C-alpha positions as a printed NumPy array, in Angstrom:
array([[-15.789,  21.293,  -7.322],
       [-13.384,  23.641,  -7.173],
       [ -9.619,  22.883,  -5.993],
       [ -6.951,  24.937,  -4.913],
       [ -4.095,  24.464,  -7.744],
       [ -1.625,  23.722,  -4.554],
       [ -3.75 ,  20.764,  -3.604],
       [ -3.986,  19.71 ,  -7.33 ],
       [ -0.238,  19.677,  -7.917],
       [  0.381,  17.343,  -4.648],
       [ -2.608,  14.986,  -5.797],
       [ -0.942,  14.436,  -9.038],
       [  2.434,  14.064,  -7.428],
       [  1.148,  11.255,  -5.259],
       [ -0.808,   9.468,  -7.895],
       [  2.377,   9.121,  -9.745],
       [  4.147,   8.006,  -6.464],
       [  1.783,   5.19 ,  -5.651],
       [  1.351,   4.216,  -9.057],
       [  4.965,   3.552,  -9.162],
       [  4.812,   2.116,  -5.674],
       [  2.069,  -0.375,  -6.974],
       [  4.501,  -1.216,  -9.793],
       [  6.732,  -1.984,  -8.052],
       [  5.347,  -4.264,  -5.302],
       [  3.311,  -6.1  ,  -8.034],
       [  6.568,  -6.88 ,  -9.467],
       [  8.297,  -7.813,  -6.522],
       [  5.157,  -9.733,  -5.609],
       [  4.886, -12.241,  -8.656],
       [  8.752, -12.836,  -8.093],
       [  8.507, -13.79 ,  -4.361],
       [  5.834, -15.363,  -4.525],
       [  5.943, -17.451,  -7.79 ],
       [  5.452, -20.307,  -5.689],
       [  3.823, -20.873,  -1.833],
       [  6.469, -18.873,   0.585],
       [  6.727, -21.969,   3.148],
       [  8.097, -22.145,   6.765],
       [ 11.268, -24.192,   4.683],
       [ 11.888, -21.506,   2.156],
       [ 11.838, -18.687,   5.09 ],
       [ 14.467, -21.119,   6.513],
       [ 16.503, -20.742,   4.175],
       [ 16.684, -16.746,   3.708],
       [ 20.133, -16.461,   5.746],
       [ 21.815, -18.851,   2.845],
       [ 19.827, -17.556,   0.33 ],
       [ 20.724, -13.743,  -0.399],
       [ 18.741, -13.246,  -3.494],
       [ 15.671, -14.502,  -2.123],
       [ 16.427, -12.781,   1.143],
       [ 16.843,  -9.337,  -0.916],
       [ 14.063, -10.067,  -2.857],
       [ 12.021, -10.884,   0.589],
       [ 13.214,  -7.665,   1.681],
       [ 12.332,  -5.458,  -1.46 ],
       [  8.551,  -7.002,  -1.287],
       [  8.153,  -6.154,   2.737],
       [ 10.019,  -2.664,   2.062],
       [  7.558,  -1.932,  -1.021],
       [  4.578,  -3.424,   0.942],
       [  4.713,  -1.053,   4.041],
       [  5.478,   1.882,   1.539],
       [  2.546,   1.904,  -0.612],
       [  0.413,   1.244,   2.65 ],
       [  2.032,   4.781,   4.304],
       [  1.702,   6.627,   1.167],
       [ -1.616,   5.412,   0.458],
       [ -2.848,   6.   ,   4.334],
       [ -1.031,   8.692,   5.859],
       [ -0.617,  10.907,   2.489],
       [ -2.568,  10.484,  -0.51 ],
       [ -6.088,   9.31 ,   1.223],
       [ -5.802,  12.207,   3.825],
       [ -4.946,  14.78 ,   1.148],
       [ -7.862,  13.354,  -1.642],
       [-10.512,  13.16 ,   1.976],
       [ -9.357,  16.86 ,   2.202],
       [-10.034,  17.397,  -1.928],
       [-13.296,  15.945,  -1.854],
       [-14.481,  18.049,   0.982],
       [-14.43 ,  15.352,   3.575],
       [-13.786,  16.575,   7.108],
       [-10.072,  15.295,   7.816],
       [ -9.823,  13.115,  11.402],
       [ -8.119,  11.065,  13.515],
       [ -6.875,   7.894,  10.928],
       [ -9.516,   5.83 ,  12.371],
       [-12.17 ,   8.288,  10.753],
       [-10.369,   8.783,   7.683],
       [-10.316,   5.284,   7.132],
       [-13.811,   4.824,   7.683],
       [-14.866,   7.915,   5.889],
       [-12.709,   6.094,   2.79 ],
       [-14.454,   2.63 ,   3.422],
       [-18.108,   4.586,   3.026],
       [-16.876,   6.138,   0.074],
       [-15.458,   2.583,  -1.28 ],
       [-11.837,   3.472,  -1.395],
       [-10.6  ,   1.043,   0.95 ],
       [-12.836,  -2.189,   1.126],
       [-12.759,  -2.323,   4.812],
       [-11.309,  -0.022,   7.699],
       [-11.201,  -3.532,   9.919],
       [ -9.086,  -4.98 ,   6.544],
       [ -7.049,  -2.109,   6.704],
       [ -5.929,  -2.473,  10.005],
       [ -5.174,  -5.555,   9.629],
       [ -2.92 ,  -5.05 ,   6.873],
       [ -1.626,  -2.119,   9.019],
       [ -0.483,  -4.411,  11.734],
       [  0.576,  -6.95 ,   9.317],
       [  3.05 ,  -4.285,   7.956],
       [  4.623,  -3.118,  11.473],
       [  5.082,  -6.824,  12.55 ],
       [  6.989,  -7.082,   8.825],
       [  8.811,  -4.075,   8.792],
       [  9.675,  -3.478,  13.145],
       [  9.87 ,  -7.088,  13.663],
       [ 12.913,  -9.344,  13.315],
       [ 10.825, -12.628,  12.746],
       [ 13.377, -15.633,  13.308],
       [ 10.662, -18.137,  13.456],
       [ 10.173, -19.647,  10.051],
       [  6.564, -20.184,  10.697],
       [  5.777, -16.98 ,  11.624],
       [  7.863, -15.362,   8.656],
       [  5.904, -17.665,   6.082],
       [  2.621, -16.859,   7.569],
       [  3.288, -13.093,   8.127],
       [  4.873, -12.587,   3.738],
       [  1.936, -14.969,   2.725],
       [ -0.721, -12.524,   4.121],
       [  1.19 ,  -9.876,   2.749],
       [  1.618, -11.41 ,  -0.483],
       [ -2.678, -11.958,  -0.284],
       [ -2.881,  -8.206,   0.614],
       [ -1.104,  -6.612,  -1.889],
       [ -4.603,  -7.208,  -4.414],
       [ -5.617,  -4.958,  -1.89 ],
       [ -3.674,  -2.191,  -2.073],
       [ -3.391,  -2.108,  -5.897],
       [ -7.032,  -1.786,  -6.289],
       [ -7.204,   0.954,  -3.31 ],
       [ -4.798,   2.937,  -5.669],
       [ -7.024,   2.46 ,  -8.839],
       [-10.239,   3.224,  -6.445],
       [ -8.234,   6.376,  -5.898],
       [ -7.106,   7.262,  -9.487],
       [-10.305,   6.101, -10.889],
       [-12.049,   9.286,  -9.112],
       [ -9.229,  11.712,  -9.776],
       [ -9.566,  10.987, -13.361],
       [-13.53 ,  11.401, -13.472],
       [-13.368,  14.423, -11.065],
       [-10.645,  15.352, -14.248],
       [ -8.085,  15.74 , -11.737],
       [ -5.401,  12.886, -13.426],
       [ -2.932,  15.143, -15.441],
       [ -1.219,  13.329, -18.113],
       [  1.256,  10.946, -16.456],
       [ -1.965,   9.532, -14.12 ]])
């Protein structure tokens, strides 16, 4: 299959984005969550500014791989692989058919997750725990959508030499 050069150069560009994205967040991950975020270490986030900026770096890195993954790199590789481009609801499910995502439902999910995170000021500690604990379970998630991703470019011999 042919693709325009254009299209090409923007791929590439976002592979290396969310590659570094997915870097990134792992990082931030395996410091937050080291050890079990509880309700009594979310308490604590106000006294605590490391672990309050580190907190902040994992939900800021979280929701960004998620947008560049769902409202630019997935539309633009749909687009690429000749895939009719839709509403985000069909995109989404056109990527869960073609095994990008594992589940439109799951991605949703980790969709709402990330507003409630990121538009949210969460002051109960409960809540807080619970909400960076499913992110924390998510971000598996995301890293593999990116390799599902990247794994195609590079047999459709669309990787170029940084991806």
């Amino acid at each position: 299959m042919n693709i325009d050069p254009e299209q090409l150069n923007r791929l590439q560009f976002l592979s290396r984005v969310v590659q570094r994205e997915r870097r990134h967040l792992l990082t931030t991950d395996q410091r937050v969550f080291s050890k079990p975020f509880t309700p009594a270490r979310a308490s604590t986030l106000a006294d605590n500014i490391d672990e309050a900026e580190r907190v902040e770096a994992f939900v800021s890195r979280f929701g960004r791989l998620q947008d560049t993954l769902g409202d630019k790199l997935l539309p633009l590789y749909l687009e690429a692989v000749g895939e009719r481009l839709g509403a985000a609801i069909d995109n989404l499910d056109r990527a869960e058919k073609l095994r990008l995502i594992p589940s439109t439902d799951g991605w949703l999910t980790m969709r709402k997750l990330r507003n409630q995170m990121v538009h949210e000021y969460i002051e109960d500690a409960v809540i807080l725990a619970d909400a960076l604990q499913a992110g924390h379970e998510f971000a598996p998630t995301l890293s593999a959508v990116v390799e599902n991703i990247l794994a195609d470019m590079r047999a459709r011999g669309w990787s170029d030499a940084n991806g």
